[in-house]
Amino acid sequence: MLHTNLSVGENGHLYFANVDTVSLAEKYGTPLMLLDEDRIRARMRTYITAMEKHFGEGSKPLLASKALCFKGIYKIAADEGMCTDIVSPGELYTAKAGGFPMENAYFHGNNKTDVDIEFAIDSGIGYFIVDNREEFDKISSYSAEKGIKQKILVRLSPGIDPHTHAKISTGSVDSKFGTAIETGQAEEFIAYILNDKNTELCGYHCHVGSQIFESEPFCDAADIMMEFSAMIGKKYGFYAKTINLGGGFGVPYTEKDPKIDYEEKIAEVASHIKNASKKLGIDIPQILMEPGRSIVADSGMTLYTVGTVKSITGYKSYVSIDGGMPDNPRYALYNSEYTFLIANKANAEKDMTATIAGRCCESGDLLGENIPIQTPERGDILAVLVTGAYNYSMASNYNKLPRPPIVAIKGGEDRVVVRRETYEDLARLDV
Ligand code: LLP
């Protein structure tokens, strides 16, 4: 099986986190999102332990909220000792409502509004990751008004192409994110910030991209950031205490994807950074990372009920399910590949090739094409694996379809952590 939290029971059903998925589908209805809470916690601990061990004390991971955001995930993160990054006032609000300590939250985004900045400072946000001068000026003036010295990191673009999907690569110079090192604008910006009295510059941030399986792009980014830090240190006397390398380690979605050992990758980046600091003659900074996908993706699964099975003579077969692009827009957006199986026939051979279609009034509403699958019938349960990241958080109500509930499994016990939307919920904002 693709991941260790998957197995097939004697009844031929797919088990997830040691629970029969077919009985969960019966109990909660479909579409249904499942979360393996034990695995999420274990993955958080892997990052926390490996970062402290290899980068040194004080280095730590921040959960990238954008991958999966609901109140309960912040309780889990806080319990395990993770920090978090948030990119919007809505994520900030959810973290706060979930009881997350705001001093451990880092506020990202390329266009924070004045209202966002005031909300974050009033909420006691730990750090801003400053993208641009306009927002910096607002952070500074509002901090002065409130009589505080706001801690900040500055987002830089290191100019790296990590060979991932163009839409999820964000570290290149021509990007809406951050300030470019290559053009000299980053130096100018830092010099400007160092003259400010209302903020405390702690260091630099970069993010190269997502779904990366190798350590090289992170090592390359670290080199550029540390060279920049050394240069600023020599010229202006400011040596960054912190370097945040962003998110990005990959997760296998299908058997074709490489397997990845997160601790090993972290150790590789750490040994690279140690050498680089020696070469540059600067202290090893506190390293932060912002994993999202690699914390939650393989702890998630979505279950659907199969409806229509349509074979078009001379063409192909469509298997339609009771969800689709509203709960998982990733195939429509990025052609993302997934692994599918019929949960109540998990032992049977995958004897059919099908296009998996959603129920929206839109031809592009597909979850996959040329998918090997056990021949399904109406009423069967279709499982889509590895849907924990960027599925629920990107879900919409297109065609007025209610979003599925999220059921978390911990120690073999299941519980609802996000309830299913009702039709009333769908109309609740209409006046
Ligand atoms: N930090 C920053 C600044 C980011 O922009 C991202 C992701 C992360 C951390 C977390 O990266 P991760 O560890 O999850 O790779 N919606 C796309 C992914 C977009 C990623 C955007 N930034 C998808 O569904 O694949």
Coordinates of N, CA and C and ligand atoms in Angstrom, one line a residue, residues 64 66 85 108 155 168 170 205 207 209-211 246-249 290-294 330 334 390 394, ligand 1:
A64 N 2.1 25.2 8.0 CA 1.5 26.1 7.0 C 0.0 26.0 7.0
K66 N -2.3 27.1 5.3 CA -3.0 27.1 4.0 C -3.3 25.7 3.6
D85 N 2.2 29.3 10.5 CA 2.1 30.4 9.6 C 0.7 30.6 9.1
H108 N 2.0 35.9 7.0 CA 2.5 35.9 5.7 C 1.5 36.7 4.8
R155 N 10.5 38.8 3.7 CA 10.5 37.7 2.7 C 11.3 38.2 1.5
I168 N 2.9 26.4 -8.4 CA 3.3 26.3 -7.0 C 4.8 26.5 -6.8
T170 N 7.4 29.5 -6.2 CA 7.3 30.9 -5.8 C 8.6 31.6 -5.5
H205 N 13.2 35.4 5.2 CA 12.4 34.3 4.8 C 12.5 34.1 3.3
H207 N 10.8 31.1 0.2 CA 10.0 29.8 -0.1 C 10.3 29.5 -1.5
G209 N 9.2 26.6 -3.3 CA 8.1 25.9 -4.1 C 7.5 24.8 -3.2
S210 N 6.7 24.0 -3.9 CA 6.0 22.9 -3.1 C 6.2 21.6 -3.8
Q211 N 6.0 20.5 -3.1 CA 6.1 19.2 -3.7 C 7.5 18.9 -4.2
G246 N 10.9 28.3 4.4 CA 9.6 28.1 3.8 C 9.2 26.7 3.9
G247 N 8.2 26.3 3.1 CA 7.7 25.0 3.1 C 8.2 24.2 1.9
G248 N 7.6 23.0 1.6 CA 7.8 22.5 0.3 C 8.2 21.0 0.2
F249 N 8.6 20.3 1.3 CA 8.9 18.9 1.1 C 7.7 18.1 0.5
E290 N 8.4 25.8 7.1 CA 6.9 25.9 7.1 C 6.2 24.8 6.3
P291 N 6.3 23.6 6.8 CA 5.7 22.4 6.1 C 4.2 22.5 6.2
G292 N 3.5 22.2 5.1 CA 2.1 22.1 5.1 C 1.7 20.7 4.6
R293 N 2.0 20.5 3.3 CA 1.6 19.2 2.6 C 2.2 18.1 3.4
S294 N 3.5 18.2 3.7 CA 4.2 17.0 4.3 C 3.7 16.7 5.8
R330 N -7.9 20.1 -7.3 CA -6.5 20.0 -7.7 C -6.2 19.4 -9.0
Y334 N -4.3 21.7 -11.5 CA -2.9 21.4 -11.7 C -2.6 20.0 -12.3
Y390 N -4.5 20.8 1.0 CA -5.0 21.7 -0.1 C -6.3 21.1 -0.8
M394 N -9.0 24.3 0.0 CA -9.3 24.9 -1.3 C -10.8 24.6 -1.8
Ligands
LLP1 N1 5.3 28.7 3.1 C1 4.9 29.4 2.1 C2 5.4 30.8 2.1 C3 4.2 28.9 1.1 O1 3.8 29.7 0.0 C4 3.8 27.6 1.1 C5 2.9 27.0 0.1 C6 4.1 26.8 2.2 C7 4.9 27.4 3.2 C8 3.7 25.4 2.4 O2 4.3 24.6 1.4 P1 4.1 22.9 1.5 O3 4.9 22.5 2.6 O4 2.7 22.7 1.7 O5 4.6 22.5 0.1 N2 -2.4 24.7 -3.7 C9 -1.2 24.0 -4.1 C10 0.0 24.3 -3.2 C11 0.3 25.7 -3.1 C12 1.4 26.0 -2.2 C13 1.5 27.4 -1.9 N3 2.5 27.7 -0.9 C14 -1.5 22.5 -4.2 O6 -2.6 22.1 -4.0 O7 -0.6 21.7 -4.6

